[in-house]
Amino acid sequence: MTHNLIPFIGVTGGIGSGKSMICRIFSCLGIPIFEADKEAKIILNENEIVKKSIKELLGNQAYKENEVYNPTWVRAKIKEDPRLIAAINSIVHPAVRQKAIEWQLSQKNKPFLIYESALLHSENKPELINKLIVIKADKADRIKRINMRDSLHPTDIKTIMEVQPSEETYLKQVDYIIKNSNNDLIWPQVEKIYKSITGLT
């Protein structure tokens, strides 16, 4: 990695763990956020090379008639064959990481940057990630948050959780853990990590 690049700190955790809330706190502390999962959705809909590769992998039904990505149909395919998730990631992730590098190069005068992604863990993190923060939350709390936020069918929630990394995988060789179950106070945890990374402690 080029030495003058501002370091990337990964923030990860399963669906409903509270990644967006944690990132909002970092943002309040002046840290820019690269939302990898949102960038992936844009790429899936706008990058013609990626779209072509996805169609070749899954078929034209991966996109609706208006050429918008069809996540419900794709989730059903993944449920039939979980190996597809790795193949999809191999198509999308390189494009996301290229966007991340371009964004990283554009940032100035910040102590660090946040790279938010639900699928990130120690075994697959790209070289651009310097340290890794994992958000840990009870499954029941996660499901409750998902139900409040999204209009997903319980089967879809179950499918998403099944294809995401296990808690054991998330927690392996991480630098920081934020506990975000029902009664956990998250701001002090984020502030402590911020001070640790910036050398203020």
PDB file of C-alpha atoms in Angstrom:
ATOM      1  CA  MET A   1       0.000   0.000   0.000  1.00  0.00           C
ATOM      2  CA  THR A   2       1.231   3.488  -0.800  1.00  0.00           C
ATOM      3  CA  HIS A   3       2.388   5.136   2.443  1.00  0.00           C
ATOM      4  CA  ASN A   4       0.585   8.439   1.891  1.00  0.00           C
ATOM      5  CA  LEU A   5      -2.843   6.824   1.682  1.00  0.00           C
ATOM      6  CA  ILE A   6      -5.166   7.428   4.623  1.00  0.00           C
ATOM      7  CA  PRO A   7      -5.677   4.043   6.344  1.00  0.00           C
ATOM      8  CA  PHE A   8      -8.922   2.137   5.888  1.00  0.00           C
ATOM      9  CA  ILE A   9     -10.560   0.582   8.969  1.00  0.00           C
ATOM     10  CA  GLY A  10     -13.083  -2.142   8.156  1.00  0.00           C
ATOM     11  CA  VAL A  11     -16.456  -2.216   9.916  1.00  0.00           C
ATOM     12  CA  THR A  12     -18.339  -5.469   9.531  1.00  0.00           C
ATOM     13  CA  GLY A  13     -21.040  -7.648  11.058  1.00  0.00           C
ATOM     14  CA  GLY A  14     -24.095  -9.597  10.007  1.00  0.00           C
ATOM     15  CA  ILE A  15     -27.366  -8.118   8.827  1.00  0.00           C
ATOM     16  CA  GLY A  16     -29.097  -6.239  11.642  1.00  0.00           C
ATOM     17  CA  SER A  17     -25.956  -5.979  13.780  1.00  0.00           C
ATOM     18  CA  GLY A  18     -25.996  -2.182  13.605  1.00  0.00           C
ATOM     19  CA  LYS A  19     -23.259  -1.309  11.121  1.00  0.00           C
ATOM     20  CA  SER A  20     -25.062   1.801   9.879  1.00  0.00           C
ATOM     21  CA  MET A  21     -25.515   3.165  13.401  1.00  0.00           C
ATOM     22  CA  ILE A  22     -21.863   2.572  14.271  1.00  0.00           C
ATOM     23  CA  CYS A  23     -20.794   4.273  11.052  1.00  0.00           C
ATOM     24  CA  ARG A  24     -23.030   7.263  11.809  1.00  0.00           C
ATOM     25  CA  ILE A  25     -21.173   7.698  15.102  1.00  0.00           C
ATOM     26  CA  PHE A  26     -17.814   7.553  13.333  1.00  0.00           C
ATOM     27  CA  SER A  27     -19.191  10.098  10.863  1.00  0.00           C
ATOM     28  CA  CYS A  28     -20.135  12.388  13.771  1.00  0.00           C
ATOM     29  CA  LEU A  29     -16.491  12.120  14.855  1.00  0.00           C
ATOM     30  CA  GLY A  30     -15.442  13.385  11.426  1.00  0.00           C
ATOM     31  CA  ILE A  31     -14.540  10.076   9.785  1.00  0.00           C
ATOM     32  CA  PRO A  32     -15.608   9.548   6.130  1.00  0.00           C
ATOM     33  CA  ILE A  33     -17.471   6.302   5.379  1.00  0.00           C
ATOM     34  CA  PHE A  34     -17.163   4.131   2.273  1.00  0.00           C
ATOM     35  CA  GLU A  35     -20.317   1.979   2.146  1.00  0.00           C
ATOM     36  CA  ALA A  36     -19.136  -1.044   0.177  1.00  0.00           C
ATOM     37  CA  ASP A  37     -22.500  -2.817   0.134  1.00  0.00           C
ATOM     38  CA  LYS A  38     -24.292   0.246  -1.259  1.00  0.00           C
ATOM     39  CA  GLU A  39     -21.533   0.644  -3.830  1.00  0.00           C
ATOM     40  CA  ALA A  40     -22.001  -3.014  -4.798  1.00  0.00           C
ATOM     41  CA  LYS A  41     -25.702  -2.378  -5.478  1.00  0.00           C
ATOM     42  CA  ILE A  42     -24.835   0.556  -7.731  1.00  0.00           C
ATOM     43  CA  ILE A  43     -22.273  -1.539  -9.591  1.00  0.00           C
ATOM     44  CA  LEU A  44     -24.738  -4.408 -10.036  1.00  0.00           C
ATOM     45  CA  ASN A  45     -27.155  -1.994 -11.699  1.00  0.00           C
ATOM     46  CA  GLU A  46     -24.817   0.303 -13.629  1.00  0.00           C
ATOM     47  CA  ASN A  47     -21.604  -1.558 -14.488  1.00  0.00           C
ATOM     48  CA  GLU A  48     -22.279  -3.234 -17.837  1.00  0.00           C
ATOM     49  CA  ILE A  49     -19.332  -5.624 -17.545  1.00  0.00           C
ATOM     50  CA  VAL A  50     -20.536  -6.813 -14.146  1.00  0.00           C
ATOM     51  CA  LYS A  51     -24.133  -7.128 -15.366  1.00  0.00           C
ATOM     52  CA  LYS A  52     -23.016  -9.236 -18.323  1.00  0.00           C
ATOM     53  CA  SER A  53     -21.000 -11.536 -16.040  1.00  0.00           C
ATOM     54  CA  ILE A  54     -23.889 -11.918 -13.585  1.00  0.00           C
ATOM     55  CA  LYS A  55     -26.268 -12.841 -16.403  1.00  0.00           C
ATOM     56  CA  GLU A  56     -23.773 -15.374 -17.730  1.00  0.00           C
ATOM     57  CA  LEU A  57     -23.523 -16.893 -14.253  1.00  0.00           C
ATOM     58  CA  LEU A  58     -27.181 -16.840 -13.196  1.00  0.00           C
ATOM     59  CA  GLY A  59     -29.226 -16.191 -16.322  1.00  0.00           C
ATOM     60  CA  ASN A  60     -31.109 -13.136 -17.566  1.00  0.00           C
ATOM     61  CA  GLN A  61     -33.643 -13.432 -14.728  1.00  0.00           C
ATOM     62  CA  ALA A  62     -31.019 -11.986 -12.394  1.00  0.00           C
ATOM     63  CA  TYR A  63     -32.291  -8.678 -13.806  1.00  0.00           C
ATOM     64  CA  LYS A  64     -35.863  -7.496 -14.187  1.00  0.00           C
ATOM     65  CA  GLU A  65     -37.310  -6.346 -17.510  1.00  0.00           C
ATOM     66  CA  ASN A  66     -36.176  -2.785 -16.752  1.00  0.00           C
ATOM     67  CA  GLU A  67     -32.602  -4.065 -16.253  1.00  0.00           C
ATOM     68  CA  VAL A  68     -32.735  -3.535 -12.481  1.00  0.00           C
ATOM     69  CA  TYR A  69     -30.974  -6.192 -10.400  1.00  0.00           C
ATOM     70  CA  ASN A  70     -33.418  -8.727  -8.925  1.00  0.00           C
ATOM     71  CA  PRO A  71     -32.138  -9.603  -5.418  1.00  0.00           C
ATOM     72  CA  THR A  72     -35.193 -11.679  -4.477  1.00  0.00           C
ATOM     73  CA  TRP A  73     -34.703 -13.997  -7.445  1.00  0.00           C
ATOM     74  CA  VAL A  74     -30.946 -14.165  -6.833  1.00  0.00           C
ATOM     75  CA  ARG A  75     -31.449 -15.041  -3.147  1.00  0.00           C
ATOM     76  CA  ALA A  76     -33.668 -17.935  -4.227  1.00  0.00           C
ATOM     77  CA  LYS A  77     -30.926 -19.181  -6.553  1.00  0.00           C
ATOM     78  CA  ILE A  78     -28.344 -18.898  -3.778  1.00  0.00           C
ATOM     79  CA  LYS A  79     -30.608 -20.867  -1.454  1.00  0.00           C
ATOM     80  CA  GLU A  80     -30.661 -23.661  -4.059  1.00  0.00           C
ATOM     81  CA  ASP A  81     -26.878 -23.513  -4.473  1.00  0.00           C
ATOM     82  CA  PRO A  82     -24.975 -21.603  -1.734  1.00  0.00           C
ATOM     83  CA  ARG A  83     -21.754 -21.891  -3.766  1.00  0.00           C
ATOM     84  CA  LEU A  84     -23.117 -19.153  -6.027  1.00  0.00           C
ATOM     85  CA  ILE A  85     -22.422 -16.497  -3.408  1.00  0.00           C
ATOM     86  CA  ALA A  86     -18.665 -16.943  -3.857  1.00  0.00           C
ATOM     87  CA  ALA A  87     -19.022 -16.749  -7.639  1.00  0.00           C
ATOM     88  CA  ILE A  88     -21.113 -13.566  -7.409  1.00  0.00           C
ATOM     89  CA  ASN A  89     -18.633 -12.004  -4.996  1.00  0.00           C
ATOM     90  CA  SER A  90     -15.747 -12.811  -7.337  1.00  0.00           C
ATOM     91  CA  ILE A  91     -17.502 -10.722  -9.996  1.00  0.00           C
ATOM     92  CA  VAL A  92     -18.616  -7.796  -7.844  1.00  0.00           C
ATOM     93  CA  HIS A  93     -15.871  -7.398  -5.231  1.00  0.00           C
ATOM     94  CA  PRO A  94     -13.010  -6.394  -7.573  1.00  0.00           C
ATOM     95  CA  ALA A  95     -15.147  -3.558  -8.962  1.00  0.00           C
ATOM     96  CA  VAL A  96     -16.097  -2.440  -5.442  1.00  0.00           C
ATOM     97  CA  ARG A  97     -12.485  -2.451  -4.314  1.00  0.00           C
ATOM     98  CA  GLN A  98     -11.429  -0.398  -7.308  1.00  0.00           C
ATOM     99  CA  LYS A  99     -14.074   2.186  -6.367  1.00  0.00           C
ATOM    100  CA  ALA A 100     -12.805   2.088  -2.775  1.00  0.00           C
ATOM    101  CA  ILE A 101      -9.237   2.797  -3.872  1.00  0.00           C
ATOM    102  CA  GLU A 102     -10.371   5.709  -6.055  1.00  0.00           C
ATOM    103  CA  TRP A 103     -12.398   7.101  -3.136  1.00  0.00           C
ATOM    104  CA  GLN A 104      -9.500   6.583  -0.725  1.00  0.00           C
ATOM    105  CA  LEU A 105      -7.193   8.552  -3.019  1.00  0.00           C
ATOM    106  CA  SER A 106      -9.661  11.461  -3.013  1.00  0.00           C
ATOM    107  CA  GLN A 107      -9.707  11.822   0.790  1.00  0.00           C
ATOM    108  CA  LYS A 108      -7.530  14.383   2.549  1.00  0.00           C
ATOM    109  CA  ASN A 109      -6.594  15.350   6.120  1.00  0.00           C
ATOM    110  CA  LYS A 110      -8.409  12.562   7.968  1.00  0.00           C
ATOM    111  CA  PRO A 111      -6.856  10.243  10.596  1.00  0.00           C
ATOM    112  CA  PHE A 112      -8.516   7.203   9.023  1.00  0.00           C
ATOM    113  CA  LEU A 113     -11.409   6.104   6.812  1.00  0.00           C
ATOM    114  CA  ILE A 114     -14.159   3.527   7.374  1.00  0.00           C
ATOM    115  CA  TYR A 115     -14.854   0.687   4.915  1.00  0.00           C
ATOM    116  CA  GLU A 116     -18.284  -0.734   5.788  1.00  0.00           C
ATOM    117  CA  SER A 117     -19.232  -4.175   4.468  1.00  0.00           C
ATOM    118  CA  ALA A 118     -21.414  -7.014   5.747  1.00  0.00           C
ATOM    119  CA  LEU A 119     -19.268  -9.737   4.168  1.00  0.00           C
ATOM    120  CA  LEU A 120     -15.874  -8.546   5.376  1.00  0.00           C
ATOM    121  CA  HIS A 121     -13.852 -10.731   7.758  1.00  0.00           C
ATOM    122  CA  SER A 122     -10.221 -11.510   8.545  1.00  0.00           C
ATOM    123  CA  GLU A 123      -9.950 -14.295   5.972  1.00  0.00           C
ATOM    124  CA  ASN A 124     -11.153 -12.248   2.990  1.00  0.00           C
ATOM    125  CA  LYS A 125     -10.247  -8.656   3.835  1.00  0.00           C
ATOM    126  CA  PRO A 126      -8.415  -6.886   1.015  1.00  0.00           C
ATOM    127  CA  GLU A 127      -4.953  -5.424   1.538  1.00  0.00           C
ATOM    128  CA  LEU A 128      -6.393  -1.921   1.684  1.00  0.00           C
ATOM    129  CA  ILE A 129      -7.962  -2.703   5.099  1.00  0.00           C
ATOM    130  CA  ASN A 130      -5.538  -1.888   7.939  1.00  0.00           C
ATOM    131  CA  LYS A 131      -7.648  -2.939  10.921  1.00  0.00           C
ATOM    132  CA  LEU A 132     -10.998  -4.643  11.416  1.00  0.00           C
ATOM    133  CA  ILE A 133     -13.923  -3.771  13.694  1.00  0.00           C
ATOM    134  CA  VAL A 134     -16.653  -6.385  14.156  1.00  0.00           C
ATOM    135  CA  ILE A 135     -20.102  -5.554  15.514  1.00  0.00           C
ATOM    136  CA  LYS A 136     -21.553  -8.332  17.649  1.00  0.00           C
ATOM    137  CA  ALA A 137     -25.271  -8.511  18.469  1.00  0.00           C
ATOM    138  CA  ASP A 138     -27.675 -11.181  19.667  1.00  0.00           C
ATOM    139  CA  LYS A 139     -29.559 -12.899  16.860  1.00  0.00           C
ATOM    140  CA  ALA A 140     -32.958 -11.991  18.343  1.00  0.00           C
ATOM    141  CA  ASP A 141     -32.008  -8.302  18.465  1.00  0.00           C
ATOM    142  CA  ARG A 142     -30.743  -8.454  14.892  1.00  0.00           C
ATOM    143  CA  ILE A 143     -33.994  -9.988  13.617  1.00  0.00           C
ATOM    144  CA  LYS A 144     -36.027  -7.376  15.506  1.00  0.00           C
ATOM    145  CA  ARG A 145     -34.046  -4.563  13.890  1.00  0.00           C
ATOM    146  CA  ILE A 146     -34.428  -6.082  10.428  1.00  0.00           C
ATOM    147  CA  ASN A 147     -38.198  -6.368  10.902  1.00  0.00           C
ATOM    148  CA  MET A 148     -38.403  -2.716  11.976  1.00  0.00           C
ATOM    149  CA  ARG A 149     -36.240  -1.512   9.075  1.00  0.00           C
ATOM    150  CA  ASP A 150     -37.069  -3.745   6.107  1.00  0.00           C
ATOM    151  CA  SER A 151     -40.145  -5.457   4.708  1.00  0.00           C
ATOM    152  CA  LEU A 152     -38.375  -8.782   4.285  1.00  0.00           C
ATOM    153  CA  HIS A 153     -40.118 -12.126   4.593  1.00  0.00           C
ATOM    154  CA  PRO A 154     -38.767 -14.254   7.484  1.00  0.00           C
ATOM    155  CA  THR A 155     -37.532 -16.773   4.906  1.00  0.00           C
ATOM    156  CA  ASP A 156     -35.498 -14.047   3.183  1.00  0.00           C
ATOM    157  CA  ILE A 157     -33.996 -12.961   6.513  1.00  0.00           C
ATOM    158  CA  LYS A 158     -33.044 -16.567   7.254  1.00  0.00           C
ATOM    159  CA  THR A 159     -31.484 -16.974   3.795  1.00  0.00           C
ATOM    160  CA  ILE A 160     -29.417 -13.793   4.138  1.00  0.00           C
ATOM    161  CA  MET A 161     -28.163 -14.828   7.582  1.00  0.00           C
ATOM    162  CA  GLU A 162     -27.253 -18.285   6.306  1.00  0.00           C
ATOM    163  CA  VAL A 163     -25.135 -17.004   3.400  1.00  0.00           C
ATOM    164  CA  GLN A 164     -23.326 -14.415   5.515  1.00  0.00           C
ATOM    165  CA  PRO A 165     -20.246 -15.439   7.515  1.00  0.00           C
ATOM    166  CA  SER A 166     -20.819 -17.189  10.843  1.00  0.00           C
ATOM    167  CA  GLU A 167     -20.242 -15.317  14.100  1.00  0.00           C
ATOM    168  CA  GLU A 168     -17.143 -17.467  14.650  1.00  0.00           C
ATOM    169  CA  THR A 169     -15.755 -16.326  11.281  1.00  0.00           C
ATOM    170  CA  TYR A 170     -16.550 -12.666  11.986  1.00  0.00           C
ATOM    171  CA  LEU A 171     -14.789 -12.770  15.368  1.00  0.00           C
ATOM    172  CA  LYS A 172     -11.641 -14.517  14.162  1.00  0.00           C
ATOM    173  CA  GLN A 173      -8.493 -12.362  14.341  1.00  0.00           C
ATOM    174  CA  VAL A 174     -10.246  -8.998  14.652  1.00  0.00           C
ATOM    175  CA  ASP A 175      -8.758  -5.837  16.104  1.00  0.00           C
ATOM    176  CA  TYR A 176     -11.855  -4.467  17.824  1.00  0.00           C
ATOM    177  CA  ILE A 177     -15.290  -5.784  18.849  1.00  0.00           C
ATOM    178  CA  ILE A 178     -18.310  -3.550  19.438  1.00  0.00           C
ATOM    179  CA  LYS A 179     -21.131  -5.151  21.422  1.00  0.00           C
ATOM    180  CA  ASN A 180     -24.478  -3.919  20.145  1.00  0.00           C
ATOM    181  CA  SER A 181     -27.217  -5.986  21.721  1.00  0.00           C
ATOM    182  CA  ASN A 182     -30.276  -4.458  23.356  1.00  0.00           C
ATOM    183  CA  ASN A 183     -28.701  -2.921  26.484  1.00  0.00           C
ATOM    184  CA  ASP A 184     -25.215  -2.142  25.180  1.00  0.00           C
ATOM    185  CA  LEU A 185     -24.004   1.474  25.043  1.00  0.00           C
ATOM    186  CA  ILE A 186     -22.295   1.909  21.692  1.00  0.00           C
ATOM    187  CA  TRP A 187     -21.078   5.530  21.647  1.00  0.00           C
ATOM    188  CA  PRO A 188     -18.447   4.982  24.394  1.00  0.00           C
ATOM    189  CA  GLN A 189     -17.206   1.866  22.578  1.00  0.00           C
ATOM    190  CA  VAL A 190     -16.845   3.731  19.284  1.00  0.00           C
ATOM    191  CA  GLU A 191     -15.155   6.684  20.971  1.00  0.00           C
ATOM    192  CA  LYS A 192     -12.672   4.349  22.681  1.00  0.00           C
ATOM    193  CA  ILE A 193     -11.792   2.739  19.331  1.00  0.00           C
ATOM    194  CA  TYR A 194     -11.466   6.163  17.699  1.00  0.00           C
ATOM    195  CA  LYS A 195      -9.014   7.247  20.398  1.00  0.00           C
ATOM    196  CA  SER A 196      -7.079   3.983  20.107  1.00  0.00           C
ATOM    197  CA  ILE A 197      -6.684   4.295  16.331  1.00  0.00           C
ATOM    198  CA  THR A 198      -5.751   7.977  16.439  1.00  0.00           C
ATOM    199  CA  GLY A 199      -3.353   7.517  19.360  1.00  0.00           C
ATOM    200  CA  LEU A 200      -5.328   9.701  21.753  1.00  0.00           C
ATOM    201  CA  THR A 201      -5.220   7.123  24.563  1.00  0.00           C
TER     202      THR A 201
END
